[in-house]
Coordinates of C-alpha atoms in Angstrom, one line a residue:
X1 CA -0.1 0.1 0.2
X2 CA 1.3 3.5 -0.9
X3 CA 0.4 6.5 0.7
X4 CA -1.0 8.9 -1.8
X5 CA -0.8 12.6 -1.9
X6 CA -3.0 15.1 -3.6
X7 CA -1.1 15.0 -7.0
X8 CA -1.8 11.4 -6.9
X9 CA 1.9 10.0 -7.2
X10 CA 2.5 7.2 -4.5
X11 CA 4.9 7.4 -1.3
X12 CA 7.0 4.9 0.0
X13 CA 5.3 3.9 3.3
X14 CA 9.2 3.1 4.6
X15 CA 10.2 6.6 3.8
X16 CA 7.0 8.1 5.9
X17 CA 7.3 5.5 8.6
X18 CA 11.2 6.4 9.2
X19 CA 9.8 10.3 9.2
X20 CA 7.0 9.6 11.6
X21 CA 9.4 7.4 13.8
X22 CA 12.1 10.1 13.6
X23 CA 10.2 13.1 14.4
X24 CA 8.3 11.4 17.3
X25 CA 11.9 10.2 18.7
X26 CA 12.7 14.4 18.3
X27 CA 9.3 15.3 20.3
X28 CA 9.9 12.6 22.8
X29 CA 13.4 13.7 23.4
X30 CA 12.0 17.3 24.1
X31 CA 9.7 15.9 26.3
X32 CA 6.2 14.5 25.0
X33 CA 5.0 11.2 25.8
X34 CA 6.0 8.3 22.9
X35 CA 2.5 7.6 22.0
X36 CA 1.3 11.3 21.6
X37 CA 4.5 12.3 19.6
X38 CA 4.0 9.1 17.1
X39 CA 0.5 9.9 16.5
X40 CA 1.3 13.6 16.3
X41 CA 3.8 13.0 13.7
X42 CA 1.9 10.5 11.6
X43 CA -0.8 12.9 11.1
X44 CA 1.6 15.4 10.2
X45 CA 3.0 13.0 7.8
X46 CA -0.8 12.5 6.2
X47 CA -1.5 14.2 3.4
X48 CA -5.1 14.9 4.9
X49 CA -3.7 16.1 7.8
X50 CA -6.8 13.6 9.5
X51 CA -6.8 10.1 10.5
X52 CA -9.3 7.9 12.0
X53 CA -8.2 5.8 15.2
X54 CA -8.2 2.3 13.0
X55 CA -5.9 4.2 10.4
X56 CA -3.8 5.5 13.1
X57 CA -3.8 2.2 14.6
X58 CA -2.8 0.5 11.6
X59 CA -0.3 2.7 10.8
X60 CA 1.4 2.6 13.8
X61 CA 0.8 -0.7 14.8
X62 CA -0.6 0.2 18.1
X63 CA -3.6 -0.9 19.9
X64 CA -6.9 1.4 19.8
X65 CA -6.6 1.8 23.7
X66 CA -2.9 3.2 22.9
X67 CA -4.7 5.4 20.0
X68 CA -7.2 6.8 22.4
X69 CA -4.6 7.8 25.6
X70 CA -2.3 9.6 22.8
X71 CA -5.3 11.3 21.0
X72 CA -6.6 12.3 24.5
X73 CA -3.4 13.8 25.3
X74 CA -2.8 15.7 22.1
X75 CA -6.5 17.0 22.0
X76 CA -6.0 18.5 25.7
X77 CA -2.4 20.0 24.2
X78 CA -4.7 21.9 21.9
X79 CA -2.4 19.9 18.8
X80 CA -5.2 17.7 17.5
X81 CA -9.0 18.2 17.2
X82 CA -11.7 15.6 16.6
X83 CA -14.5 15.8 13.8
X84 CA -16.9 13.3 12.9
X85 CA -16.9 11.7 9.5
X86 CA -20.3 13.0 7.5
X87 CA -22.7 10.2 7.8
X88 CA -20.6 8.2 10.4
X89 CA -20.3 7.7 14.1
X90 CA -16.2 7.4 13.4
X91 CA -14.1 10.2 14.3
X92 CA -11.1 11.7 12.8
X93 CA -8.4 13.4 14.4
X94 CA -7.0 16.3 12.7
X95 CA -3.8 18.5 12.7
X96 CA -4.4 22.1 11.5
X97 CA -1.6 24.3 9.9
X98 CA -1.7 26.5 12.8
X99 CA -1.0 23.7 15.2
X100 CA 2.1 24.9 17.2
X101 CA 0.5 28.7 16.9
X102 CA -2.5 27.3 19.0
X103 CA 0.0 25.1 21.0
X104 CA 1.8 27.6 21.9
X105 CA -0.8 30.5 22.6
X106 CA -2.6 28.1 24.6
X107 CA 0.6 27.8 27.0
X108 CA -0.3 31.7 27.6
X109 CA -3.0 30.3 30.0
X110 CA -0.8 28.2 32.0
X111 CA 1.8 30.9 32.0
X112 CA -0.6 33.4 33.4
X113 CA -1.4 30.7 36.0
X114 CA 2.1 30.0 37.1
X115 CA 2.1 34.0 37.5
X116 CA -0.4 34.0 39.6
X117 CA 1.0 31.1 41.7
X118 CA 4.2 33.0 41.9
X119 CA 2.8 36.4 42.9
X120 CA 1.1 34.4 45.9
X121 CA 4.3 32.6 46.8
X122 CA 6.4 36.2 46.8
X123 CA 3.7 37.7 48.7
X124 CA 3.6 34.6 51.2
X125 CA 7.3 34.0 51.7
X126 CA 8.5 37.6 51.5
X127 CA 9.6 39.2 48.9
X128 CA 12.9 39.7 51.3
X129 CA 13.8 36.2 51.6
X130 CA 16.3 34.5 49.4
X131 CA 13.1 31.9 48.4
X132 CA 10.7 34.9 47.5
X133 CA 13.5 36.8 45.3
X134 CA 14.1 33.4 43.6
X135 CA 10.1 33.3 43.0
X136 CA 9.9 37.0 42.0
X137 CA 12.9 36.5 39.4
X138 CA 11.0 33.7 38.0
X139 CA 7.7 35.5 38.2
X140 CA 9.6 38.6 36.1
X141 CA 10.6 35.8 33.6
X142 CA 6.8 34.3 33.1
X143 CA 6.0 37.9 32.9
X144 CA 8.5 38.7 30.3
X145 CA 8.2 35.4 28.2
X146 CA 4.2 36.2 28.2
X147 CA 4.9 39.6 26.8
X148 CA 7.4 38.0 24.1
X149 CA 5.0 35.1 23.2
X150 CA 2.4 37.5 22.1
X151 CA 4.5 40.0 20.2
X152 CA 5.9 36.7 18.3
X153 CA 2.8 35.2 17.5
X154 CA 1.4 38.8 15.9
X155 CA 4.9 38.8 14.2
X156 CA 4.2 34.9 13.0
X157 CA 0.8 35.9 11.8
X158 CA 2.1 38.7 9.0
X159 CA 4.9 36.5 8.3
X160 CA 2.7 33.4 7.6
X161 CA 0.5 35.6 5.2
X162 CA 3.4 36.9 3.1
X163 CA 5.0 33.5 2.7
X164 CA 1.5 31.3 2.7
X165 CA -1.1 33.4 1.7

């Protein structure tokens, strides 16, 4: 079986598999769990950008339970979305061209929660204590990162529009 692209030319499944496993290994090295990394890479490598649970299981040679757990994690991280196949009860899992943007901007919520917790920590431990100063510096870092992410995302939107239309 060869993977088809929109133009119809066949793709060597071994080449696709090597990409999926290689990119997944990079994601694992960066801290992602192995199964979600493999699922994400498989979705990225599919021409449609969407696969059913059965298709993912077949391509990755894993159980439906493994696919389900990996997709749940990716959904929580806003890296994939679920959609129903028209006229079917089957779900497809999709990556979008802006998945990195979405994943990163959704981190802003986490960063805001960390900022609030750190601010409470500084207030509770005292800004003049060694621990309080350490927390205050960490808080300042996350405030800086939060501002930089917003500015960077705006620059990305402009760059993406210029490059991809």
